[in-house]
Amino acid sequence: MRLALPLLLLTMVLTTPPHSAAQWEIEDSHTTASLRGIHNVGGGVAWASGTSGTVLRTRDDGKTWQTCATPLAATKDSAEKLDFRGIQAFDENTAIVMSSGPGDQSRLYKTTNGCQTWKLLFTNPDPTGFWDALKIRSLPGLRTDGKLVVIGTIVGDPVGGNFAQFFSSD
């Protein structure tokens, strides 16, 4: 009886086709940054974000990764020291990246040209706040102008005893 389970497991391993198991390939991102966020758009396109203002993009299922230009704030201060913990992409050219940090170090940037340039969208208005997560989703239906209804949500650490939440529909 004690041999029955090990024999059964060995038989399953030996008779299971190799294609039924997950296949992973290690790919080199060519960055020393600690990557914190990733979003797979599909069709071979994915975006990643991390420490030191790092944003990466692939268009070939991760075989090669492009290092994106570092976002600049409206005041032209570089975001190279920001920790980009969240990224939400829409296609190979459009993505929004979220940095996390105290106060105005929590920011949202958007690119529409494949990460060549970035526009600052929003900065945390609370000097004691700290953003944790970003989620952007399309809702069923169209607006009257024919565009999709899109809802963006940012959640941050509690401020004044309540979790910070920011919402946008544009």
PDB file of C-alpha atoms in Angstrom:
ATOM      1  CA  MET A   1       0.000   0.000   0.000  1.00  0.00           C
ATOM      2  CA  ARG A   2       2.874   2.397   0.786  1.00  0.00           C
ATOM      3  CA  LEU A   3       4.265   1.934  -2.726  1.00  0.00           C
ATOM      4  CA  ALA A   4       0.934   2.561  -4.465  1.00  0.00           C
ATOM      5  CA  LEU A   5       0.997   6.364  -4.291  1.00  0.00           C
ATOM      6  CA  PRO A   6       4.630   6.800  -5.393  1.00  0.00           C
ATOM      7  CA  LEU A   7       4.087   4.335  -8.254  1.00  0.00           C
ATOM      8  CA  LEU A   8       0.930   6.147  -9.310  1.00  0.00           C
ATOM      9  CA  LEU A   9       2.716   9.522  -9.289  1.00  0.00           C
ATOM     10  CA  LEU A  10       5.691   8.115 -11.220  1.00  0.00           C
ATOM     11  CA  THR A  11       3.346   6.614 -13.801  1.00  0.00           C
ATOM     12  CA  MET A  12       1.544   9.940 -14.198  1.00  0.00           C
ATOM     13  CA  VAL A  13       4.812  11.821 -14.671  1.00  0.00           C
ATOM     14  CA  LEU A  14       6.132   9.334 -17.220  1.00  0.00           C
ATOM     15  CA  THR A  15       2.911   9.145 -19.223  1.00  0.00           C
ATOM     16  CA  THR A  16       1.948  12.833 -19.224  1.00  0.00           C
ATOM     17  CA  PRO A  17       2.764  14.426 -22.585  1.00  0.00           C
ATOM     18  CA  PRO A  18       5.461  17.122 -22.328  1.00  0.00           C
ATOM     19  CA  HIS A  19       3.263  19.742 -23.986  1.00  0.00           C
ATOM     20  CA  SER A  20       0.731  19.592 -21.154  1.00  0.00           C
ATOM     21  CA  ALA A  21       3.146  21.202 -18.695  1.00  0.00           C
ATOM     22  CA  ALA A  22       3.774  24.952 -18.636  1.00  0.00           C
ATOM     23  CA  GLN A  23       6.778  25.941 -20.713  1.00  0.00           C
ATOM     24  CA  TRP A  24       8.894  28.817 -19.440  1.00  0.00           C
ATOM     25  CA  GLU A  25      11.806  30.494 -21.120  1.00  0.00           C
ATOM     26  CA  ILE A  26      14.131  32.867 -19.287  1.00  0.00           C
ATOM     27  CA  GLU A  27      14.516  36.137 -21.214  1.00  0.00           C
ATOM     28  CA  ASP A  28      16.983  38.906 -20.390  1.00  0.00           C
ATOM     29  CA  SER A  29      15.471  42.370 -19.911  1.00  0.00           C
ATOM     30  CA  HIS A  30      18.946  43.975 -19.959  1.00  0.00           C
ATOM     31  CA  THR A  31      18.195  46.109 -16.913  1.00  0.00           C
ATOM     32  CA  THR A  32      19.531  46.148 -13.384  1.00  0.00           C
ATOM     33  CA  ALA A  33      16.307  47.718 -12.090  1.00  0.00           C
ATOM     34  CA  SER A  34      14.047  45.775  -9.784  1.00  0.00           C
ATOM     35  CA  LEU A  35      10.946  45.247 -11.915  1.00  0.00           C
ATOM     36  CA  ARG A  36       7.690  45.791 -10.022  1.00  0.00           C
ATOM     37  CA  GLY A  37       4.887  46.008 -12.573  1.00  0.00           C
ATOM     38  CA  ILE A  38       3.986  44.209 -15.792  1.00  0.00           C
ATOM     39  CA  HIS A  39       1.071  44.296 -18.181  1.00  0.00           C
ATOM     40  CA  ASN A  40       0.613  41.951 -21.129  1.00  0.00           C
ATOM     41  CA  VAL A  41      -1.425  43.576 -23.886  1.00  0.00           C
ATOM     42  CA  GLY A  42      -1.398  40.504 -26.124  1.00  0.00           C
ATOM     43  CA  GLY A  43      -0.050  39.945 -29.606  1.00  0.00           C
ATOM     44  CA  GLY A  44       3.496  39.783 -28.235  1.00  0.00           C
ATOM     45  CA  VAL A  45       3.272  43.246 -26.615  1.00  0.00           C
ATOM     46  CA  ALA A  46       3.986  43.716 -22.912  1.00  0.00           C
ATOM     47  CA  TRP A  47       5.175  46.577 -20.740  1.00  0.00           C
ATOM     48  CA  ALA A  48       7.143  46.442 -17.466  1.00  0.00           C
ATOM     49  CA  SER A  49       8.053  49.044 -14.857  1.00  0.00           C
ATOM     50  CA  GLY A  50      10.412  49.256 -11.912  1.00  0.00           C
ATOM     51  CA  THR A  51      12.898  51.147  -9.813  1.00  0.00           C
ATOM     52  CA  SER A  52      15.027  54.086 -10.933  1.00  0.00           C
ATOM     53  CA  GLY A  53      12.354  55.382 -13.334  1.00  0.00           C
ATOM     54  CA  THR A  54      12.520  52.207 -15.436  1.00  0.00           C
ATOM     55  CA  VAL A  55       9.909  51.431 -18.086  1.00  0.00           C
ATOM     56  CA  LEU A  56      10.425  48.631 -20.606  1.00  0.00           C
ATOM     57  CA  ARG A  57       8.432  47.448 -23.612  1.00  0.00           C
ATOM     58  CA  THR A  58       8.520  44.294 -25.722  1.00  0.00           C
ATOM     59  CA  ARG A  59       6.786  43.641 -29.021  1.00  0.00           C
ATOM     60  CA  ASP A  60       8.105  40.121 -29.591  1.00  0.00           C
ATOM     61  CA  ASP A  61       6.874  38.092 -26.601  1.00  0.00           C
ATOM     62  CA  GLY A  62       9.775  39.194 -24.397  1.00  0.00           C
ATOM     63  CA  LYS A  63      12.636  38.122 -26.630  1.00  0.00           C
ATOM     64  CA  THR A  64      13.890  41.711 -26.711  1.00  0.00           C
ATOM     65  CA  TRP A  65      13.035  44.602 -24.390  1.00  0.00           C
ATOM     66  CA  GLN A  66      13.234  48.282 -25.283  1.00  0.00           C
ATOM     67  CA  THR A  67      14.319  50.645 -22.523  1.00  0.00           C
ATOM     68  CA  CYS A  68      11.911  53.554 -22.666  1.00  0.00           C
ATOM     69  CA  ALA A  69      12.722  57.222 -22.251  1.00  0.00           C
ATOM     70  CA  THR A  70      12.456  58.306 -18.612  1.00  0.00           C
ATOM     71  CA  PRO A  71       9.368  60.444 -18.013  1.00  0.00           C
ATOM     72  CA  LEU A  72       9.856  64.105 -17.197  1.00  0.00           C
ATOM     73  CA  ALA A  73       7.533  66.093 -14.986  1.00  0.00           C
ATOM     74  CA  ALA A  74       5.975  69.369 -16.091  1.00  0.00           C
ATOM     75  CA  THR A  75       8.813  71.180 -14.332  1.00  0.00           C
ATOM     76  CA  LYS A  76      11.312  69.104 -16.350  1.00  0.00           C
ATOM     77  CA  ASP A  77      12.574  67.303 -13.266  1.00  0.00           C
ATOM     78  CA  SER A  78      13.517  63.779 -14.204  1.00  0.00           C
ATOM     79  CA  ALA A  79      11.665  60.764 -12.887  1.00  0.00           C
ATOM     80  CA  GLU A  80      14.832  58.661 -12.881  1.00  0.00           C
ATOM     81  CA  LYS A  81      14.675  58.200  -9.108  1.00  0.00           C
ATOM     82  CA  LEU A  82      10.994  57.235  -8.993  1.00  0.00           C
ATOM     83  CA  ASP A  83       9.780  53.724  -8.192  1.00  0.00           C
ATOM     84  CA  PHE A  84       7.319  52.708 -10.923  1.00  0.00           C
ATOM     85  CA  ARG A  85       5.243  50.019  -9.231  1.00  0.00           C
ATOM     86  CA  GLY A  86       2.294  49.860 -11.596  1.00  0.00           C
ATOM     87  CA  ILE A  87       1.777  49.949 -15.336  1.00  0.00           C
ATOM     88  CA  GLN A  88      -1.362  49.646 -17.418  1.00  0.00           C
ATOM     89  CA  ALA A  89      -0.963  49.364 -21.184  1.00  0.00           C
ATOM     90  CA  PHE A  90      -3.525  49.576 -23.962  1.00  0.00           C
ATOM     91  CA  ASP A  91      -1.502  48.722 -27.065  1.00  0.00           C
ATOM     92  CA  GLU A  92       2.097  48.841 -28.294  1.00  0.00           C
ATOM     93  CA  ASN A  93       2.151  52.654 -28.181  1.00  0.00           C
ATOM     94  CA  THR A  94      -0.047  53.626 -25.234  1.00  0.00           C
ATOM     95  CA  ALA A  95       0.561  53.027 -21.533  1.00  0.00           C
ATOM     96  CA  ILE A  96       0.139  54.682 -18.151  1.00  0.00           C
ATOM     97  CA  VAL A  97       2.788  54.159 -15.473  1.00  0.00           C
ATOM     98  CA  MET A  98       2.337  54.824 -11.747  1.00  0.00           C
ATOM     99  CA  SER A  99       5.140  55.743  -9.380  1.00  0.00           C
ATOM    100  CA  SER A 100       4.869  55.134  -5.649  1.00  0.00           C
ATOM    101  CA  GLY A 101       6.431  57.275  -2.976  1.00  0.00           C
ATOM    102  CA  PRO A 102       5.585  59.831  -0.320  1.00  0.00           C
ATOM    103  CA  GLY A 103       3.548  62.818  -1.446  1.00  0.00           C
ATOM    104  CA  ASP A 104       4.354  64.120  -4.922  1.00  0.00           C
ATOM    105  CA  GLN A 105       6.609  61.141  -5.660  1.00  0.00           C
ATOM    106  CA  SER A 106       3.361  59.258  -6.362  1.00  0.00           C
ATOM    107  CA  ARG A 107       2.583  60.196  -9.975  1.00  0.00           C
ATOM    108  CA  LEU A 108       0.903  59.019 -13.181  1.00  0.00           C
ATOM    109  CA  TYR A 109       2.563  59.428 -16.595  1.00  0.00           C
ATOM    110  CA  LYS A 110       1.144  58.520 -20.005  1.00  0.00           C
ATOM    111  CA  THR A 111       2.758  57.790 -23.364  1.00  0.00           C
ATOM    112  CA  THR A 112       0.952  57.547 -26.689  1.00  0.00           C
ATOM    113  CA  ASN A 113       4.022  57.217 -28.937  1.00  0.00           C
ATOM    114  CA  GLY A 114       5.649  53.982 -27.821  1.00  0.00           C
ATOM    115  CA  CYS A 115       7.391  55.518 -24.787  1.00  0.00           C
ATOM    116  CA  GLN A 116       9.409  58.124 -26.661  1.00  0.00           C
ATOM    117  CA  THR A 117       7.793  60.900 -24.609  1.00  0.00           C
ATOM    118  CA  TRP A 118       5.612  60.999 -21.503  1.00  0.00           C
ATOM    119  CA  LYS A 119       3.006  63.409 -20.171  1.00  0.00           C
ATOM    120  CA  LEU A 120       2.459  63.928 -16.445  1.00  0.00           C
ATOM    121  CA  LEU A 121      -1.240  63.204 -15.797  1.00  0.00           C
ATOM    122  CA  PHE A 122      -1.652  63.397 -12.048  1.00  0.00           C
ATOM    123  CA  THR A 123       0.397  63.891  -8.882  1.00  0.00           C
ATOM    124  CA  ASN A 124      -0.644  62.820  -5.409  1.00  0.00           C
ATOM    125  CA  PRO A 125      -2.188  65.926  -3.815  1.00  0.00           C
ATOM    126  CA  ASP A 126      -1.636  64.660  -0.252  1.00  0.00           C
ATOM    127  CA  PRO A 127       1.910  65.247   1.070  1.00  0.00           C
ATOM    128  CA  THR A 128       1.518  62.266   3.445  1.00  0.00           C
ATOM    129  CA  GLY A 129      -0.056  59.928   0.868  1.00  0.00           C
ATOM    130  CA  PHE A 130       1.595  56.945  -0.809  1.00  0.00           C
ATOM    131  CA  TRP A 131       0.070  55.173  -3.829  1.00  0.00           C
ATOM    132  CA  ASP A 132      -0.018  51.375  -3.938  1.00  0.00           C
ATOM    133  CA  ALA A 133      -2.014  50.186  -6.951  1.00  0.00           C
ATOM    134  CA  LEU A 134      -3.392  51.280 -10.323  1.00  0.00           C
ATOM    135  CA  LYS A 135      -6.219  49.647 -12.270  1.00  0.00           C
ATOM    136  CA  ILE A 136      -7.740  50.902 -15.517  1.00  0.00           C
ATOM    137  CA  ARG A 137     -10.588  49.045 -17.160  1.00  0.00           C
ATOM    138  CA  SER A 138     -13.034  49.469 -20.006  1.00  0.00           C
ATOM    139  CA  LEU A 139     -16.704  49.122 -19.231  1.00  0.00           C
ATOM    140  CA  PRO A 140     -19.251  47.680 -21.659  1.00  0.00           C
ATOM    141  CA  GLY A 141     -20.928  50.254 -23.861  1.00  0.00           C
ATOM    142  CA  LEU A 142     -19.875  53.444 -25.560  1.00  0.00           C
ATOM    143  CA  ARG A 143     -20.132  57.061 -24.550  1.00  0.00           C
ATOM    144  CA  THR A 144     -22.209  59.379 -26.702  1.00  0.00           C
ATOM    145  CA  ASP A 145     -19.044  60.451 -28.556  1.00  0.00           C
ATOM    146  CA  GLY A 146     -18.382  56.819 -29.597  1.00  0.00           C
ATOM    147  CA  LYS A 147     -15.436  56.231 -27.234  1.00  0.00           C
ATOM    148  CA  LEU A 148     -15.241  53.392 -24.733  1.00  0.00           C
ATOM    149  CA  VAL A 149     -16.119  54.084 -21.125  1.00  0.00           C
ATOM    150  CA  VAL A 150     -12.853  53.779 -19.197  1.00  0.00           C
ATOM    151  CA  ILE A 151     -12.549  53.894 -15.417  1.00  0.00           C
ATOM    152  CA  GLY A 152      -9.204  54.427 -13.694  1.00  0.00           C
ATOM    153  CA  THR A 153      -8.639  53.732 -10.005  1.00  0.00           C
ATOM    154  CA  ILE A 154      -5.658  54.471  -7.772  1.00  0.00           C
ATOM    155  CA  VAL A 155      -5.515  53.071  -4.239  1.00  0.00           C
ATOM    156  CA  GLY A 156      -3.049  54.331  -1.651  1.00  0.00           C
ATOM    157  CA  ASP A 157      -2.057  53.907   1.956  1.00  0.00           C
ATOM    158  CA  PRO A 158      -4.534  55.184   4.543  1.00  0.00           C
ATOM    159  CA  VAL A 159      -4.535  58.939   5.117  1.00  0.00           C
ATOM    160  CA  GLY A 160      -6.470  60.187   8.120  1.00  0.00           C
ATOM    161  CA  GLY A 161      -7.681  56.654   8.861  1.00  0.00           C
ATOM    162  CA  ASN A 162      -9.138  55.975   5.401  1.00  0.00           C
ATOM    163  CA  PHE A 163      -7.594  54.330   2.350  1.00  0.00           C
ATOM    164  CA  ALA A 164      -6.842  56.954  -0.286  1.00  0.00           C
ATOM    165  CA  GLN A 165      -8.801  56.347  -3.498  1.00  0.00           C
ATOM    166  CA  PHE A 166      -8.790  58.336  -6.723  1.00  0.00           C
ATOM    167  CA  PHE A 167     -11.098  57.698  -9.685  1.00  0.00           C
ATOM    168  CA  SER A 168     -11.127  58.966 -13.253  1.00  0.00           C
ATOM    169  CA  SER A 169     -13.339  58.365 -16.255  1.00  0.00           C
ATOM    170  CA  ASP A 170     -11.177  60.202 -18.780  1.00  0.00           C
TER     171      ASP A 170
END
